[in-house]
Coordinates of C-alpha atoms in Angstrom, one line a residue:
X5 CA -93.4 106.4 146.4
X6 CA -92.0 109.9 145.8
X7 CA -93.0 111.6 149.1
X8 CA -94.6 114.7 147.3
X9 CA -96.6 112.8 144.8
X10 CA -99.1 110.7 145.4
X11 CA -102.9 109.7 144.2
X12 CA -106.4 110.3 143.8
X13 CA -109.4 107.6 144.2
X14 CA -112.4 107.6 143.1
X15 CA -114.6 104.5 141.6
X16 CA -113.7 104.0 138.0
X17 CA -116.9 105.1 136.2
X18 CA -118.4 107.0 139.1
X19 CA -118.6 110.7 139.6
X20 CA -117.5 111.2 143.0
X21 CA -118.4 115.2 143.8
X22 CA -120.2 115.3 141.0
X23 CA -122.3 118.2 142.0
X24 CA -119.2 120.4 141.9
X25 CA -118.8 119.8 138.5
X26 CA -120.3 123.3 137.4
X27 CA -118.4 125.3 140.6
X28 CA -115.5 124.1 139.2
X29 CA -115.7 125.8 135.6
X30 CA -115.4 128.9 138.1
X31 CA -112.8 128.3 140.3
X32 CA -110.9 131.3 138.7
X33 CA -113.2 133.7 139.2
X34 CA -114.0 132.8 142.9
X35 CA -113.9 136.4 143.7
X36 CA -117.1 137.2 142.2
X37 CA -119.0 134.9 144.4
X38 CA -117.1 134.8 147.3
X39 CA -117.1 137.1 150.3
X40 CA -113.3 138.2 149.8
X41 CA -114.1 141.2 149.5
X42 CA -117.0 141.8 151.6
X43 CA -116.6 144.6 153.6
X44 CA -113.0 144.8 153.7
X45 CA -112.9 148.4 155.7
X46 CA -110.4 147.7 158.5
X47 CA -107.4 149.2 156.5
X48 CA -105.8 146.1 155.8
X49 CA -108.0 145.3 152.4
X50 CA -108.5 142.1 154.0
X51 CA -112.1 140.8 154.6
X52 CA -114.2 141.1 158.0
X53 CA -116.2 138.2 158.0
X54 CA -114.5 134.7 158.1
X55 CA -117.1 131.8 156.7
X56 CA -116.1 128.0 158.6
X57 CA -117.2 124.8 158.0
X58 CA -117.4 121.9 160.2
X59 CA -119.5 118.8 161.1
X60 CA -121.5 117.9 164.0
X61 CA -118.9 114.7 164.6
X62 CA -116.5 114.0 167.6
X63 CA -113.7 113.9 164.9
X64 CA -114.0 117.7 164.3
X65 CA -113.3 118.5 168.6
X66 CA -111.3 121.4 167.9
X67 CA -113.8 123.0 165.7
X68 CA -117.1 122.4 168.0
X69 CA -114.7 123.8 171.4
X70 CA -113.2 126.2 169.1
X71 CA -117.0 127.9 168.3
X72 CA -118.5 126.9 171.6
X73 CA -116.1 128.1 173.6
X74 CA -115.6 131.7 171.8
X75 CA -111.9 130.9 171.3
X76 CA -112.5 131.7 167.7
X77 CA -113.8 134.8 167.7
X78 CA -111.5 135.6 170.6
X79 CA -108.3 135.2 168.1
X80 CA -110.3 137.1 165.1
X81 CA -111.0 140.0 167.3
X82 CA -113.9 142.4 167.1
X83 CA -113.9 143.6 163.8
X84 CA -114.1 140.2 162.2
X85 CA -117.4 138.3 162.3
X86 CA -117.0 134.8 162.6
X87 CA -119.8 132.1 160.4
X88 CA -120.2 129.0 160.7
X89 CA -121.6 126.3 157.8
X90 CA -122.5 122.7 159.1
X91 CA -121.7 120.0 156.9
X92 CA -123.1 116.1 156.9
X93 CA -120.6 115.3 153.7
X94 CA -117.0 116.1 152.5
X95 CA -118.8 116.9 148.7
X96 CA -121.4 119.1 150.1
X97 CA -118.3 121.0 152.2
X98 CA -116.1 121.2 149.1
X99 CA -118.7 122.1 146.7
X100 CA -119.6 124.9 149.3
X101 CA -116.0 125.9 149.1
X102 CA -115.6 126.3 145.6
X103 CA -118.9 127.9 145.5
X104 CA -117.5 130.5 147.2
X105 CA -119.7 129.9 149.8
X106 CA -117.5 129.5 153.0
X107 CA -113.4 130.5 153.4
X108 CA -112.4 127.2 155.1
X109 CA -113.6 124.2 156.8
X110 CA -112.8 121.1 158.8
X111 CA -113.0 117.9 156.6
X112 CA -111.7 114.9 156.3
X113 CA -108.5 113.8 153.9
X114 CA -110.6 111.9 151.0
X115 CA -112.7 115.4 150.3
X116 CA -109.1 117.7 150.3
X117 CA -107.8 115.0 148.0
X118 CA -110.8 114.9 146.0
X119 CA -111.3 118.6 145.7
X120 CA -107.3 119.0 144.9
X121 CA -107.6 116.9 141.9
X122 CA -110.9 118.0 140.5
X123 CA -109.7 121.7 140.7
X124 CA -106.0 120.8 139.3
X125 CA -104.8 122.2 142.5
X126 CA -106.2 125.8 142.2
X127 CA -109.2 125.6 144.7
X128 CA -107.5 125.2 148.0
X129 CA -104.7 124.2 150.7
X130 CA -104.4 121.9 153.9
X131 CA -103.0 125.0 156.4
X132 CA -103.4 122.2 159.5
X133 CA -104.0 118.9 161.1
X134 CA -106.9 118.5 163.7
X135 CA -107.3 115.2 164.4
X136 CA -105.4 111.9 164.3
X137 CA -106.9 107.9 164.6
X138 CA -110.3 106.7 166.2
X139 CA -111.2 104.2 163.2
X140 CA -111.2 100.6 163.5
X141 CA -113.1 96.9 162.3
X142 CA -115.6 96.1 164.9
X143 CA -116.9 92.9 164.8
X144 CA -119.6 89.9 166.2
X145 CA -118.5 88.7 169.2
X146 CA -118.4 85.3 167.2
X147 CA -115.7 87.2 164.5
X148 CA -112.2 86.1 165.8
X149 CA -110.2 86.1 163.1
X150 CA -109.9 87.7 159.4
X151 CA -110.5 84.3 157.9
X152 CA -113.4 84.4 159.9
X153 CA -114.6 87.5 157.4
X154 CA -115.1 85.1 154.5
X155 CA -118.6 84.9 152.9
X156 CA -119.1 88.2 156.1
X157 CA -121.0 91.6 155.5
X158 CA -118.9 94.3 156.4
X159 CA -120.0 97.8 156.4
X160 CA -117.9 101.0 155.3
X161 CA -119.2 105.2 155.5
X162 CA -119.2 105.0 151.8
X163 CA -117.7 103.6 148.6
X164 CA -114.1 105.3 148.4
X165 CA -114.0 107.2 151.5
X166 CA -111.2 106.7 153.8
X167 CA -112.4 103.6 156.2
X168 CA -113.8 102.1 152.9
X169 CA -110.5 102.0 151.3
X170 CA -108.4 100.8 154.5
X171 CA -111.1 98.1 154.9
X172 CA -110.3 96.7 150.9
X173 CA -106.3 97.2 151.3
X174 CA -106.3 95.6 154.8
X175 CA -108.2 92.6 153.6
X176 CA -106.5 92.5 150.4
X177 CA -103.1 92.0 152.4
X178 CA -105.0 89.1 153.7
X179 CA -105.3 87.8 150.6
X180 CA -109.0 88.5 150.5
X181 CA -110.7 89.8 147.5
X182 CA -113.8 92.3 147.5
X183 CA -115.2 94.5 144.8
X184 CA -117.6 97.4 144.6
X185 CA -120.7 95.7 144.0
X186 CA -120.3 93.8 147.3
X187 CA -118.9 90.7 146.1
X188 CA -115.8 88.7 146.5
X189 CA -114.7 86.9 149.6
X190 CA -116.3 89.5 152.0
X191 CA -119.0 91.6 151.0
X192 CA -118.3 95.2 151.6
X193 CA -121.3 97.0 151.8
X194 CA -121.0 100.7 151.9
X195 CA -123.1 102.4 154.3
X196 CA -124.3 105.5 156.1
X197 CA -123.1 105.6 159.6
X198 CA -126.2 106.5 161.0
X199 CA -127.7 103.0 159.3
X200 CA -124.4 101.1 159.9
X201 CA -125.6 101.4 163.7
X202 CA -129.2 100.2 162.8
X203 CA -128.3 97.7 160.8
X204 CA -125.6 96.1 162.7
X205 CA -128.0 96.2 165.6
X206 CA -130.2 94.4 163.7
X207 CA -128.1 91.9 162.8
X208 CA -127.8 92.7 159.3
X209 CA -124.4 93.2 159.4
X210 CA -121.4 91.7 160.9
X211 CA -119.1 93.8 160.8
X212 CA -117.7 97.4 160.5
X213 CA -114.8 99.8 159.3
X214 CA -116.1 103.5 161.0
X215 CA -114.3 106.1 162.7
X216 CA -115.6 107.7 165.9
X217 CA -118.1 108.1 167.6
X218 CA -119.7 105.5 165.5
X219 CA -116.8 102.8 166.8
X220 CA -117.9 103.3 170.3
X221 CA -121.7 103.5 169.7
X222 CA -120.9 99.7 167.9
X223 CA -119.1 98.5 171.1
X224 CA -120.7 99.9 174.1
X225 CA -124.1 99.5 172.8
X226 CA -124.2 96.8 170.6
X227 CA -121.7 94.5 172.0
X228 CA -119.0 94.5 168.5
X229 CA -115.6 93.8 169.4
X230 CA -112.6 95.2 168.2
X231 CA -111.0 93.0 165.8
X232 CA -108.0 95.3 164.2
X233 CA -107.5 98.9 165.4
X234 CA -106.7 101.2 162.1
X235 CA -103.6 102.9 164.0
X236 CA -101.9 99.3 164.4
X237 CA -101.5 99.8 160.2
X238 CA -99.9 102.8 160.5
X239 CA -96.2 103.9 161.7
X240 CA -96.6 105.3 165.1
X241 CA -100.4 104.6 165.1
X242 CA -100.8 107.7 163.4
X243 CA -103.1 108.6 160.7
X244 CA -105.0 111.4 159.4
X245 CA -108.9 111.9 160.4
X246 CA -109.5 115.7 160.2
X247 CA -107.4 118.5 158.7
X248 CA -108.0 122.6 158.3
X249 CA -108.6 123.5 154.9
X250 CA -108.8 126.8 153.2
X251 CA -109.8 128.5 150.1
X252 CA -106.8 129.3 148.0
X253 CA -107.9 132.5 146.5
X254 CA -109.2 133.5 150.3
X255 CA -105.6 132.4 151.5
X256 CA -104.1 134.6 148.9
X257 CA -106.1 137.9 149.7
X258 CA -106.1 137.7 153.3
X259 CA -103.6 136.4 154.9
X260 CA -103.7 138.0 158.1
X261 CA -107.2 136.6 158.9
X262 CA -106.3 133.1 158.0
X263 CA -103.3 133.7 160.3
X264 CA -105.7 134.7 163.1
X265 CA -107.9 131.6 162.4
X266 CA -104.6 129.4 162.5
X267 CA -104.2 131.2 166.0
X268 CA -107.5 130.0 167.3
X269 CA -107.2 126.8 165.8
X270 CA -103.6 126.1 167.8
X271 CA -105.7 127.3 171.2
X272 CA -108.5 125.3 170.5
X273 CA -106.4 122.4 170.0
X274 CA -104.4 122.9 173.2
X275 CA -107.5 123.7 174.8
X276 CA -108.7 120.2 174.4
X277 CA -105.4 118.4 175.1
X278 CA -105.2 120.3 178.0
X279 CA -108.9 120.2 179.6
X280 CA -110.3 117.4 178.0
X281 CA -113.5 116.8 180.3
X282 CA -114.8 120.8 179.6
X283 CA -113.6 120.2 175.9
X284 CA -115.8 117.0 175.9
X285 CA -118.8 119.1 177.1
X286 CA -118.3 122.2 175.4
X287 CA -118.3 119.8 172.1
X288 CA -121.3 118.0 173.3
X289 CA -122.8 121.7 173.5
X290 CA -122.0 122.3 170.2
X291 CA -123.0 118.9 168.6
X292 CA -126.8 119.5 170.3
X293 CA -126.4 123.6 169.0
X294 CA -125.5 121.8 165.2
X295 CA -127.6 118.9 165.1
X296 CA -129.9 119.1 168.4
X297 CA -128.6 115.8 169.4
X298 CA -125.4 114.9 172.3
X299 CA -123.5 111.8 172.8
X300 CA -123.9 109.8 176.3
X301 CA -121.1 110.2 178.6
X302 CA -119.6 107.5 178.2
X303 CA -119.6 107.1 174.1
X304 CA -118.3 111.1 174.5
X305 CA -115.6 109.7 176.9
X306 CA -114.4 106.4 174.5
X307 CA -114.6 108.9 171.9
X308 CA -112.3 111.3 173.1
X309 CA -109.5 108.3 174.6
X310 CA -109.3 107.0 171.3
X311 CA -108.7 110.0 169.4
X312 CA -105.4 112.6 169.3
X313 CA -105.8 116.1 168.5
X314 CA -102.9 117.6 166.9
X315 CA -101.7 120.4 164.8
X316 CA -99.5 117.8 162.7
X317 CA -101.7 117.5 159.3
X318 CA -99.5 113.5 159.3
X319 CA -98.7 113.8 155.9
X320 CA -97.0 110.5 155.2
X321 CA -100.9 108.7 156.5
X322 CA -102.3 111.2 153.8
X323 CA -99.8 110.2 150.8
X324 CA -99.6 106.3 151.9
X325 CA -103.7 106.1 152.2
X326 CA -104.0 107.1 148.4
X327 CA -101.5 104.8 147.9
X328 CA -104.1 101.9 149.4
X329 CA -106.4 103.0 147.0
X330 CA -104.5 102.6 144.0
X331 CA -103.5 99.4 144.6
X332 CA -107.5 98.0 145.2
X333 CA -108.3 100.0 142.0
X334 CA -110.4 103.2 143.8
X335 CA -108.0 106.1 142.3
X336 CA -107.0 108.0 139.3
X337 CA -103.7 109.7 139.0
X338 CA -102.7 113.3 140.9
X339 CA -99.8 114.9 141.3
X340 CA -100.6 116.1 145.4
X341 CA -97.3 118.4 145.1
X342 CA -98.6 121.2 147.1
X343 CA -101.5 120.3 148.8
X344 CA -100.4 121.0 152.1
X345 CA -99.6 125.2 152.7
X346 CA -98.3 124.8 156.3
X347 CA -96.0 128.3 156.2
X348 CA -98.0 130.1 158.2
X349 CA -98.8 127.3 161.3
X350 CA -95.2 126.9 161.4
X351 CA -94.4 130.2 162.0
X352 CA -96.5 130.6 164.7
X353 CA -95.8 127.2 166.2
X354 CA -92.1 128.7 166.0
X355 CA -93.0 131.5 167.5
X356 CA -94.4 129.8 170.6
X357 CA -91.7 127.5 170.9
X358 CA -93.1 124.6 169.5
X359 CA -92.1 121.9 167.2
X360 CA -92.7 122.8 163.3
X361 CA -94.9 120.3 161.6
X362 CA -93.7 118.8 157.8
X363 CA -95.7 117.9 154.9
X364 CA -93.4 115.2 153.6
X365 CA -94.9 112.3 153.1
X366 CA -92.2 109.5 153.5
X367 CA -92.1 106.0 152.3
X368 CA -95.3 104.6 153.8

């Protein structure tokens, strides 16, 4: 696969961000309902307010230490007022982006993907990676084997998204066939994670493809068991989970800010590498300031082993994960030559004497 091109799923006949459907006949005039401009009076012509989105999930670290801990708003400075937007969905996030709504946000790689194809690549970039592995198949203790999975329920986040397709390509390397309506040799059954917990407490389920925290939540408190660990299917045992995105037309106006935001995002990834039992409670913080719920210590600690919080966005797990979903029939064509706008995090990862990162995608 040409290592700059690659694909976009979505479920043939389903409108997957749908709701951005109308944003998107404005995408070129983002200016007029954006806050680009908003009070841009510190000389520079560049704004003085910087809008972020988020999620109230383990998988976003960086962004919960990088608000709790002020290390945002430390690398902004004074004169730039720092917002944040909570987000439950990739669509809601996007379609908040190209609403103009917020400047950038932490998401994961099916949204960026999705949003980059429904705009034609005019709506945004991928300036950064956050967050690599913590998603694997968790199974009944009776499940030892992926023949075992035959005639099995399995559940998924939802239809499409990024555990959903590795779940279908995995099992149709097995020679296992699914299909979208939950039939086939196992039954994938697409799921909110918050139910995939009830339901496979219940015994409803037997199975599941979810990232963190949800993985550990199955195992330490329902008694699953790993049966295959996503970053065993990937070269390196690395693969995308969370990226930075920003706005492209916000990118193009003000380039200082979104170099500052690049800043704190660097320190609030080193911060957590470096401290990771404060980082773990000053995320905790955050996720009860978001959501007014916190993890137990000990699914905040399983969390936090099996995830890796890098700058590197891991392009090739990007390009090779829309190339799973052609193959089980979840994608439409895209051309994802310039998704990735990493410039301006190299420079500064230069600057600091640290190794660039690369957008190329490679052969996987």
């Amino acid at each position: 696969m040409n290592s700059r091109t690659s694909r976009f799923w979505r479920v043939r006949g389903t409108r997957v961000l749908a709701a951005t459907a109308a944003a998107l006949l404005a995408v070129t005039g983002l200016a007029a309902c954006g806050g680009d401009g908003d009070g841009a009076g510190d000389g520079s012509g560049e704004a003085t307010e910087l809008r972020l989105g988020l999620f109230p999930n383990i998988t976003h670290a960086p962004a919960l230490v990088g608000v709790q801990n002020g290390i945002f708003a430390e690398k902004l400075g004074s004169d730039i007022k720092l917002s944040t937007t909570p987000f439950n969905a990739g669509p809601s996030a996007i379609e908040a982006l190209f609403n103009g709504a917020i400047d950038a946000t932490y998401i994961g790689p099916n949204p960026a993907i999705n949003g980059w194809a429904q705009s034609k690549g005019s709506a945004l970039h991928i300036i950064a990676g956050s967050t690599s592995g913590g998603a694997a198949l968790v199974v009944k203790p009776g499940i030892n084997s992926v023949q075992d999975l035959r005639g099995k329920k399995i559940a998924t986040p939802q239809l499409g998204n990024t555990q959903d397709v590795a779940l279908r390509y995995w099992l149709k390397k097995q020679g296992l066939k699914t299909d979208t309506s939950g039939g086939g040799d196992v039954s994938v059954l697409p799921t909110p994670n918050s139910e995939i917990i009830t339901a496979f407490g219940s015994g409803a389920l037997d199975g599941a493809w979810v990232p963190e925290p949800h993985l550990s939540r199955l195992v330490l408190e329902h008694g699953a068991k790993v049966l295959l660990d996503e970053k065993d299917e990937w070269p390196g045992g690395e693969f995308v989970t969370t990226h930075l995105i920003v706005r492209k037309e916000f990118l193009d106006k003000n380039p200082g800010l979104v170099k500052k935001l690049l800043e704190g995002h660097i320190a609030a990834v080193d911060f957590v590498n470096g401290n990771q039992a404060q980082a773990a409670k000053a995320a905790n913080d955050q996720l009860q300031a978001l959501s007014g719920n916190t993890l137990k210590e000990e699914i905040l600690k399983a969390s936090f082993a099996n995830l890796t919080f890098t700058v590197d966005p891991v392009a090739p797990s990007l390009y090779g994960s829309a190339k799973h979903a052609e193959e089980v029939d979840l994608l439409d064509p895209v051309d994802l030559n310039g998704i990735y706008h990493l410039g301006p995090l190299n420079d500064l990862l230069k600057a600091a004497g640290k190794p660039e990162v690369s957008a190329e995608g490679g052969s996987s």
